[in-house]
């Protein structure tokens, strides 16, 4: 039970003692507080370091009408900025008449409202091994930007052409967080992890064929990285990587 | 190629231009610089935020004599603090006469030299689902402490007794990073990830039997966490989790 | 060989002894009895605690004409209520002119005839982690209702928002059986299993992507639940969970 | 939040209103109550249908001294009966001088105190395919007996000799719950599930070699049982099966 | 090198010695003989016990024109009977004007020419657990019939309704070979293997969902059968089972 | 229900009709008959073509005293020949004083009593890829000999030295059944299956390392044999292969 | 750092020393050299032994317009010959108006420009087990031809008909490299590896069904080949095999 | 059938024609020739480019006496140099009195006789990611040296410290074949494959823990290398890699 709740309940109790609150009212308010506490604590903290209020909708499998409904309800409750992930182009058609909405095609993301000014500790580098990894990378990058981060994109710097990576050494060395995205054998995470001095979030992608097993090989390889400082999210989980990177870049 | 190297090579070139450095000397120094650059950049950055100089030895499979040799060599090169991981108790016996060495039995870690004052952004919480996960947790905790972090231990707060976790809600809500360690079904990471507002590093452990498949089940479960903000390291990789958490807690 | 058969065969034998039954007739009746015994014993027992007579048709891969034929044949044999599972909406079109038939779209179930009054020991709670798990949950819930149980639905109470589950603690604590349905990492089963004091039937779903491996991860996680009292059925097997829950809720 | 807590908090609030309880005392008691509620609700319910008070210690990896300490502490708190599972014979030697303790060798279980009279709805049948499955079966059976159930043991009735199973048809047909335990291909669960009219808890065992993959094959087979009414626990998890069966046999 | 080749080469050598065959001709004929020997031995043996001459075409992925071409070429070479497997209905349309061709829809097999009189040692029983396994069963049955065997079909006798199997005990006990076909948990093979006294060829099918993993579970279960006398072929390999059963039923 | 049982029950019924058998006696005998029928039918059939009476004991995990007890009991019941499989050398020491017992060290088999004259249709060839596969091969060969078959051993004829196999072509072409035993990639089964004209029982062995996964690779390869006529048993299951081969070689 | 770079930097340094190159120009040229070195070293070496200049485009997922653009850019940079792999027939339609382009349908490859005269050490044999493996084989063969190798095609020589392979023994024995391509159980690689005296590149294909697991079984089998001299590439990776074979056939 | 056999058989035939060889003698000699041809062709070719005669014994599981016997027999047949792999140190003790034998401890290899002068096309580079991979590397290196190759060892140049690898760029760029040995995530193969212009043989090792799955992760990663020119052998198969590298380095 965290501190805010303590003082809230104390206020209620003092109200009861002083006769300002009935026992029934107090009971009702106390019953609701631990769960509100758990629920909104997180949101409150979010609010602390981001001035707007942002929420996320997982678009996959939702109809345009459903998404419109959720957005409408959120806006009524004061949400200014809303991120909609895994939204197919044809689904966007159905909601494109919403106020102030933009679609990021490669990222399969729509954003309602404005993107905040970056307020993170430093920059988030989003790197990919190949061009086929770019949709996952864009999902990560746009998510991070939406959450208030400056993002540097380093695409197609896979380890089979090491010079491409080394030519971007400055960006890699000066990042606060790096998201390393690769399919096939996923070696990018290890090589970047060996060069960089910041947390590396590795994202295996389902790019490849045969014994890539739709991302499993890259996943296992990244979990076994010989470089320290690497942690891993689910296959193709660009949103998750962007979300973790944002948390790290707002560590407090 | 990063900035420090630029100025170093410029110095050499100006020396050549001015006749202060011979072409042969310059050639030798330039040949070595890109690799030195890659190598030492990382160490330098480390030095910036940690005043001591710390290094890590992976103890598994090394004899006492070998470890002593490495420690001796490191100390000659000015390393004051050295972390030795995966060191069995009987192996420690062989090196226990080294100056200023202490053994952390549960963590299977030995530390030569002093542990620095914590200088991270906040606190690192190390949580476990059960008591059998404690050795991995101690490896993570001692690693993080060695690298200059304040650590809060919340052991045996697994989800089958939710009250145990909720009674520590204050610690969970106020952490800068949380390391969530669990075997079996690994649900701890999801529940903590749902409560906390900071990055969660999930460590699957090989605790369990049958269809736990020596940690594979916990690993897969953690990668699929329904809570955002969770990333994962290898099974039983307490050191890796402590290392990542340290990087996050020193984000700059 | 169970008791009813004993007395049946004894009757036949006494008939033979007394000259009332010929050897040939007796032989025929005895030959059929052990298998009838095995076959119908179960049906009889069903009848004991449920006044109606209910049967199940697995609809997947059957044409409307085939289903109509089976239903007709069952009704001639006195089956009043018939459950048809895994029935697609377009397949229902073909049989919607059957007397007294209703379609439960989310459950993909059609029911011919009436649903009996609940006569179980207590209530069956059907809980899901997310909204994508609802089709499996409805299959379980409608199956249980069809078999004579009162069902309480608790949808979208996944562990990443713990307050949602805790706010339904009363329902969870007072259930006779709980069906816990989740994809991704399947942690719902463990958390409910830790809270509840009744049998928990866990149903992994194929909800998720990447390393969820179409439900395998949730399946393995549920089998390794750290909470006692949890047993598991196949991925997406809502019918099976409803059937087991019904048996438990009619334990005698 | 369940009902008992409501009235408890109401009492506290009325105490505050009436000046009998200080705000500080009330705050403390209210802070603890939601978690106490979660914690003790379960124990209370247990007490309702079992007059004694029983607890379980997982013996694996605990020293004799540790177990003695836990038992002593439990007894001080009024626990009369204690179940210690996964206890090796040589570990039992170390604690055999505890008052009123008995060792069940095949089950690898020790019990302190008395076993209660059975008070379940009916009988629990524990069946195994072969003799090598008996240790798991005894773990299940002794657990169920300890929790207040009458147990019928049907060992070595595997499907390769169908007559062995059919000769026990009476026991199978009259059970309230059946625990079906098998390694290799695990077909026992399906055949019993087809015969019986009660919930069947299937326990795969690691008995077998080669492509049995230490119980994985039996586990998968049981999850795919063509018979309805079967649910599954982890490989070799006799305790879990006994625990679930007990819950079912005490359904209320 | 087998005996027929010996005498063939001796004839050639004697021809050379006697001046009837030139060295060059002899060299050519000797070069070809070891491979011809390997090739045709098999066909010759086939001919011994089957009066016709039969061949098999794997239809999957072949066009109607291609199949017609192969059939024409075979017929020119004296093949009277030709089995075409894995032939889709629409592909059959394209070749239905071939002389003396019939299509077995469920088996997805077409046969050109006549089916020989059965000349095997005894009868081949083809048994399935469910109705969904029938296509694989028909592929096995028609293959066996084409190769000269009497086939008894026992469909839908799965172990969840044991009486269905027991009512066909006569057929099972009097078979020369049994093909046991099942998906899901594949228990049919074990139960039949326990009852029968002849070789049982088990065929796992891809019938099932979730943790049936498209036949893998049935495959593993069948390989671990607790009954002796069971061997296994690939998932859905009805043709292979029919072929092996035919070889057994013609053992010499 | 098979024919023998029909006449047995008719006899009982006629005895009842004629007053020679009481109803109670008749009831008892009829109750037992369906299961006796299932049980002893098999043994009877065995007896028909093998004059002796043979039984098998699985030795693994049994003490010398236990085995002695089982052998004694079997002998009292008229079993003259007994096969004991998976018997370690030191376990044999404990039972070596039994009358008329011999130990086959490589096969890890002991046989009590005499081995019958071969009475099969033809010869069983037992072939191995390498010398490490010989223990499994000897288990198969001795089992087959014990059950009344002539066995030809072709060891170490793996496909990497094709001439070794081709030099034994006569044996391969004239076999009635072939048992093909191989670890690693298991190609032996396919090559022999392509040459031979009889059923091939493939036995994968756990010989190999790394990606042989203790026999899994050989198992999968054998199941996918491009040669028709191959069926497969469990990894290292020499006994099972010998048993199936015996059934085939006694097909009736 | 390799030799060419040494002399290049020495030239720059001497230019600086002699006042011919400014420090700024020198700095720029030195900064770029290590990476250029890594990049172009490879291309240079290629040029040494192949007079033309060849490049590869991976066609999958690229539009006709994209491919045309890349080809145009390459040609401007002097690339005369360009290999486009994984190009579907309908995609070729879009680019068929490019100068001097030909499409190899089975190989799914298009080549712009001329194919060089073979200049390898010897011949590359491309062998397949069946006809379904031919597309992969053609990808390998055309790749090798494009890179300057003489290729011998031996298709459909799988081990189930050993005579087919033995009749091509001359080709196998005289190859410089062999590419062995097979699905199902992949035994071709082992048999060829046992016969040949040159490196064998094994390519598993996804040909097969059921337990072939889309090439996994062939892959594992090839990795466990009992023949020395075999190494393996990814499933269906004809291009990779052709590329490796070319490197071997140009070993210097 | 290859050319040498042609002329041999022609000689025999001419001898028969001319009356110098009897038909019986000719028959015997012809019968043996195709298999001899297959068998010895390989050895003959070996002899062509290596003056000595070398053979390999797989030491694992063989006793000292067995190895001595094989060596003695080989030497009688003129084998001067013999390689014994997978020989444990204590097993070497038993054979250390053989003439002219040396033990390579890290490689677990013993060599009888002299190692030939290198006669390959160029140099073989053996590279490892870490120090734990060295035993596998030494097995590869000593094998290659024994077969007549110059070997360059580059140990501990894993990708987490890229400068270590780049500092050996000269060796990598000038190799004829490279053996890349790594456990964990196996990224070494991809990075070297991207730099080098020669065939790369990748050897996964079982170095690692948790999700390295004893080398499986490295194996899969290497098979999915994004760099062309990489082929893979079995986990820990240093001998196989050395053997393939030798074949490549003697391509003719």
Tab-separated table of C-alpha atoms in Angstrom, chain B:
chain	number	residue	atom	x	y	z
B	1	UNK	CA	34.148	6.782	-35.897
B	2	UNK	CA	33.506	8.845	-32.804
B	3	UNK	CA	34.660	12.298	-31.876
B	4	UNK	CA	37.596	11.514	-29.610
B	5	UNK	CA	39.281	9.668	-32.414
B	6	UNK	CA	38.862	12.571	-34.762
B	7	UNK	CA	40.858	14.891	-32.557
B	8	UNK	CA	43.459	12.231	-31.799
B	9	UNK	CA	44.134	11.673	-35.500
B	10	UNK	CA	44.126	15.419	-36.127
B	11	UNK	CA	46.837	15.772	-33.495
B	12	UNK	CA	48.891	13.126	-35.206
B	13	UNK	CA	48.416	14.752	-38.599
B	14	UNK	CA	49.413	18.145	-37.262
B	15	UNK	CA	52.483	16.518	-35.726
B	16	UNK	CA	53.358	15.119	-39.155
B	17	UNK	CA	52.701	18.403	-40.882
B	18	UNK	CA	54.838	20.216	-38.350
B	19	UNK	CA	57.615	17.643	-38.563
B	20	UNK	CA	57.208	16.533	-34.954
B	21	UNK	CA	56.129	13.019	-35.790
B	22	UNK	CA	57.709	10.787	-38.430
B	23	UNK	CA	55.511	9.156	-41.051
B	24	UNK	CA	56.307	5.701	-39.677
B	25	UNK	CA	55.361	6.626	-36.112
B	26	UNK	CA	52.196	8.267	-37.351
B	27	UNK	CA	51.277	5.251	-39.419
B	28	UNK	CA	51.646	2.961	-36.416
B	29	UNK	CA	49.570	5.193	-34.179
B	30	UNK	CA	46.815	5.673	-36.735
B	31	UNK	CA	46.629	1.961	-37.479
B	32	UNK	CA	45.890	1.235	-33.866
B	33	UNK	CA	43.478	4.040	-33.202
B	34	UNK	CA	40.180	2.840	-34.720
B	35	UNK	CA	40.317	-0.350	-32.721
B	36	UNK	CA	41.509	1.282	-29.575
B	37	UNK	CA	38.693	3.660	-30.104
B	38	UNK	CA	36.169	0.870	-30.192
B	39	UNK	CA	37.782	-0.857	-27.282
B	40	UNK	CA	38.359	1.869	-24.812
B	41	UNK	CA	35.442	4.152	-25.548
B	42	UNK	CA	33.317	1.906	-23.466
B	43	UNK	CA	35.718	1.778	-20.566
B	44	UNK	CA	36.137	5.526	-20.644
B	45	UNK	CA	32.439	6.101	-20.464
B	46	UNK	CA	32.246	3.763	-17.551
B	47	UNK	CA	34.873	5.783	-15.817
B	48	UNK	CA	32.885	8.939	-16.247
B	49	UNK	CA	30.169	8.009	-13.879
B	50	UNK	CA	31.949	5.577	-11.627
B	51	UNK	CA	35.078	6.848	-9.977
B	52	UNK	CA	36.587	3.450	-9.296
B	53	UNK	CA	37.489	1.071	-12.050
B	54	UNK	CA	35.695	-2.210	-12.037
B	55	UNK	CA	36.018	-5.375	-14.056
B	56	UNK	CA	34.315	-8.770	-14.159
B	57	UNK	CA	35.766	-12.307	-14.266
B	58	UNK	CA	33.540	-15.245	-15.220
B	59	UNK	CA	34.661	-17.808	-12.647
B	60	UNK	CA	33.084	-20.976	-14.021
B	61	UNK	CA	35.652	-23.461	-15.231
B	62	UNK	CA	38.621	-21.401	-14.109
B	63	UNK	CA	41.082	-22.748	-11.516
B	64	UNK	CA	42.025	-20.815	-8.404
B	65	UNK	CA	45.484	-20.249	-9.859
B	66	UNK	CA	44.066	-18.879	-13.098
B	67	UNK	CA	41.778	-16.476	-11.261
B	68	UNK	CA	44.594	-15.326	-9.020
B	69	UNK	CA	46.692	-14.628	-12.089
B	70	UNK	CA	43.993	-12.577	-13.732
B	71	UNK	CA	43.286	-10.622	-10.551
B	72	UNK	CA	46.991	-9.924	-10.101
B	73	UNK	CA	47.296	-8.653	-13.637
B	74	UNK	CA	44.196	-6.484	-13.302
B	75	UNK	CA	45.402	-4.942	-10.077
B	76	UNK	CA	48.729	-4.093	-11.665
B	77	UNK	CA	46.762	-2.215	-14.323
B	78	UNK	CA	44.995	-0.216	-11.676
B	79	UNK	CA	41.723	-2.095	-11.314
B	80	UNK	CA	40.695	-1.604	-7.732
B	81	UNK	CA	37.430	-3.552	-7.705
B	82	UNK	CA	36.920	-6.908	-9.367
B	83	UNK	CA	33.752	-8.995	-9.544
B	84	UNK	CA	34.129	-12.779	-9.914
B	85	UNK	CA	30.868	-14.540	-10.859
B	86	UNK	CA	29.818	-18.200	-10.919
B	87	UNK	CA	32.468	-19.084	-8.359
B	88	UNK	CA	31.845	-22.262	-6.428
B	89	UNK	CA	32.542	-22.323	-2.699
B	90	UNK	CA	35.449	-24.741	-3.037
B	91	UNK	CA	36.980	-22.586	-5.762
B	92	UNK	CA	36.805	-19.620	-3.421
B	93	UNK	CA	38.824	-21.554	-0.870
B	94	UNK	CA	41.717	-21.491	-3.316
B	95	UNK	CA	41.715	-17.720	-3.668
B	96	UNK	CA	40.527	-16.656	-0.238
B	97	UNK	CA	44.001	-15.389	0.672
B	98	UNK	CA	43.806	-12.579	-1.883
B	99	UNK	CA	43.848	-9.129	-0.282
B	100	UNK	CA	40.520	-7.580	0.474
B	101	UNK	CA	38.310	-10.339	-0.934
B	102	UNK	CA	34.855	-11.353	0.274
B	103	UNK	CA	32.621	-14.243	-0.817
B	104	UNK	CA	28.846	-13.942	-1.267
B	105	UNK	CA	27.839	-17.545	-0.909
B	106	UNK	CA	24.278	-17.503	-2.197
B	107	UNK	CA	25.269	-15.282	-5.128
B	108	UNK	CA	28.302	-17.463	-5.867
B	109	UNK	CA	30.204	-14.205	-6.286
B	110	UNK	CA	33.504	-12.985	-4.896
B	111	UNK	CA	34.451	-9.324	-4.829
B	112	UNK	CA	37.977	-7.992	-4.576
B	113	UNK	CA	38.234	-4.455	-3.318
B	114	UNK	CA	35.536	-2.123	-2.131
B	115	UNK	CA	32.007	-1.640	-3.365
B	116	UNK	CA	31.373	1.959	-4.459
B	117	UNK	CA	28.799	4.249	-2.929
B	118	UNK	CA	25.532	4.010	-4.882
B	119	UNK	CA	25.370	6.789	-7.479
B	120	UNK	CA	22.407	5.656	-9.605
B	121	UNK	CA	19.238	7.555	-10.438
B	122	UNK	CA	17.140	5.581	-7.965
B	123	UNK	CA	16.740	2.168	-6.384
B	124	UNK	CA	16.841	-1.264	-8.033
B	125	UNK	CA	14.272	-3.706	-6.661
B	126	UNK	CA	15.196	-7.397	-6.942
B	127	UNK	CA	12.075	-9.541	-6.513
B	128	UNK	CA	11.661	-13.318	-6.570
B	129	UNK	CA	8.639	-15.564	-6.767
B	130	UNK	CA	9.998	-18.197	-4.399
B	131	UNK	CA	12.883	-19.021	-2.096
B	132	UNK	CA	14.480	-21.324	-4.672
B	133	UNK	CA	15.021	-18.334	-6.943
B	134	UNK	CA	17.197	-16.569	-4.372
B	135	UNK	CA	20.633	-17.647	-5.720
B	136	UNK	CA	19.847	-16.038	-9.077
B	137	UNK	CA	18.462	-12.998	-7.268
B	138	UNK	CA	21.574	-12.608	-5.155
B	139	UNK	CA	23.752	-12.813	-8.277
B	140	UNK	CA	21.711	-9.956	-9.715
B	141	UNK	CA	21.674	-7.950	-6.489
B	142	UNK	CA	25.380	-8.240	-5.681
B	143	UNK	CA	26.255	-7.421	-9.297
B	144	UNK	CA	24.120	-4.288	-9.143
B	145	UNK	CA	25.582	-3.265	-5.785
B	146	UNK	CA	29.092	-3.799	-7.085
B	147	UNK	CA	28.343	-1.502	-10.022
B	148	UNK	CA	27.148	1.298	-7.739
B	149	UNK	CA	23.432	0.848	-7.098
B	150	UNK	CA	21.166	0.750	-4.069
B	151	UNK	CA	19.289	-2.550	-4.063
B	152	UNK	CA	16.017	-3.492	-2.341
B	153	UNK	CA	15.397	-7.243	-1.989
B	154	UNK	CA	11.791	-8.519	-2.115
B	155	UNK	CA	12.075	-12.291	-1.969
B	156	UNK	CA	9.325	-14.935	-2.035
B	157	UNK	CA	6.475	-12.678	-3.181
B	158	UNK	CA	5.117	-15.043	-5.863
B	159	UNK	CA	1.663	-14.537	-7.307
B	160	UNK	CA	0.067	-17.549	-5.624
B	161	UNK	CA	0.029	-15.406	-2.446
B	162	UNK	CA	-0.854	-12.032	-3.868
B	163	UNK	CA	-1.006	-10.326	-0.487
B	164	UNK	CA	2.731	-10.848	-0.072
B	165	UNK	CA	3.365	-8.767	-3.167
B	166	UNK	CA	0.748	-6.129	-2.428
B	167	UNK	CA	2.178	-5.580	1.043
B	168	UNK	CA	5.353	-4.365	-0.694
B	169	UNK	CA	3.551	-2.064	-3.114
B	170	UNK	CA	5.467	0.972	-1.857
B	171	UNK	CA	8.793	-0.551	-2.827
B	172	UNK	CA	7.478	-1.653	-6.200
B	173	UNK	CA	5.953	1.734	-7.012
B	174	UNK	CA	9.049	3.710	-6.074
B	175	UNK	CA	11.719	1.645	-7.870
B	176	UNK	CA	13.765	2.963	-10.792
B	177	UNK	CA	14.244	-0.529	-12.187
B	178	UNK	CA	12.807	-3.870	-11.086
B	179	UNK	CA	14.380	-7.256	-11.648
B	180	UNK	CA	11.602	-9.892	-11.514
B	181	UNK	CA	12.941	-13.417	-11.021
B	182	UNK	CA	10.769	-16.522	-11.248
B	183	UNK	CA	10.778	-20.139	-12.396
B	184	UNK	CA	7.776	-22.379	-13.044
B	185	UNK	CA	5.214	-20.247	-14.933
B	186	UNK	CA	7.030	-16.948	-14.429
B	187	UNK	CA	3.842	-14.955	-13.757
B	188	UNK	CA	5.660	-12.645	-11.356
B	189	UNK	CA	6.996	-10.544	-14.233
B	190	UNK	CA	3.522	-9.863	-15.617
B	191	UNK	CA	1.953	-8.940	-12.296
B	192	UNK	CA	4.836	-6.654	-11.325
B	193	UNK	CA	4.904	-5.256	-14.870
B	194	UNK	CA	1.231	-4.399	-14.464
B	195	UNK	CA	1.802	-2.617	-11.160
B	196	UNK	CA	5.097	-0.817	-11.717
B	197	UNK	CA	5.871	2.249	-13.742
B	198	UNK	CA	9.516	1.549	-14.468
B	199	UNK	CA	11.438	-0.889	-16.676
B	200	UNK	CA	11.111	-4.507	-15.508
B	201	UNK	CA	13.945	-6.929	-16.319
B	202	UNK	CA	12.528	-10.456	-16.178
B	203	UNK	CA	14.824	-13.359	-15.333
B	204	UNK	CA	13.425	-16.851	-15.870
B	205	UNK	CA	14.977	-19.467	-13.585
B	206	UNK	CA	15.370	-23.193	-13.979
B	207	UNK	CA	13.317	-23.736	-10.808
B	208	UNK	CA	10.536	-26.246	-11.425
B	209	UNK	CA	10.176	-29.748	-12.824
B	210	UNK	CA	8.404	-31.602	-15.621
B	211	UNK	CA	6.947	-29.209	-18.160
B	212	UNK	CA	8.978	-26.294	-16.791
B	213	UNK	CA	11.678	-27.656	-19.108
B	214	UNK	CA	14.478	-26.155	-17.000
B	215	UNK	CA	13.308	-22.598	-17.378
B	216	UNK	CA	12.001	-22.627	-20.939
B	217	UNK	CA	8.388	-22.235	-19.824
B	218	UNK	CA	9.175	-19.260	-17.612
B	219	UNK	CA	11.255	-17.749	-20.424
B	220	UNK	CA	8.459	-18.027	-22.970
B	221	UNK	CA	5.875	-16.744	-20.520
B	222	UNK	CA	7.952	-13.683	-19.680
B	223	UNK	CA	8.479	-12.894	-23.382
B	224	UNK	CA	4.693	-12.927	-23.783
B	225	UNK	CA	3.954	-10.778	-20.780
B	226	UNK	CA	0.636	-8.984	-21.143
B	227	UNK	CA	2.191	-6.054	-19.269
B	228	UNK	CA	4.178	-3.481	-21.221
B	229	UNK	CA	7.600	-2.502	-19.951
B	230	UNK	CA	9.015	-5.993	-19.528
B	231	UNK	CA	12.159	-7.252	-21.258
B	232	UNK	CA	13.875	-10.561	-20.670
B	233	UNK	CA	17.362	-12.041	-20.231
B	234	UNK	CA	18.576	-15.640	-20.438
B	235	UNK	CA	17.524	-18.349	-17.979
B	236	UNK	CA	19.278	-18.009	-14.591
B	237	UNK	CA	21.200	-14.969	-15.875
B	238	UNK	CA	21.262	-12.978	-12.648
B	239	UNK	CA	24.484	-11.222	-13.630
B	240	UNK	CA	23.035	-10.046	-16.942
B	241	UNK	CA	19.940	-8.669	-15.250
B	242	UNK	CA	22.015	-6.833	-12.663
B	243	UNK	CA	24.197	-5.422	-15.433
B	244	UNK	CA	21.253	-4.190	-17.537
B	245	UNK	CA	19.547	-2.735	-14.451
B	246	UNK	CA	22.732	-0.872	-13.624
B	247	UNK	CA	22.897	0.605	-17.120
B	248	UNK	CA	19.284	1.732	-16.847
B	249	UNK	CA	19.853	3.193	-13.396
B	250	UNK	CA	22.762	5.198	-14.809
B	251	UNK	CA	21.024	6.290	-18.002
B	252	UNK	CA	22.495	9.494	-19.281
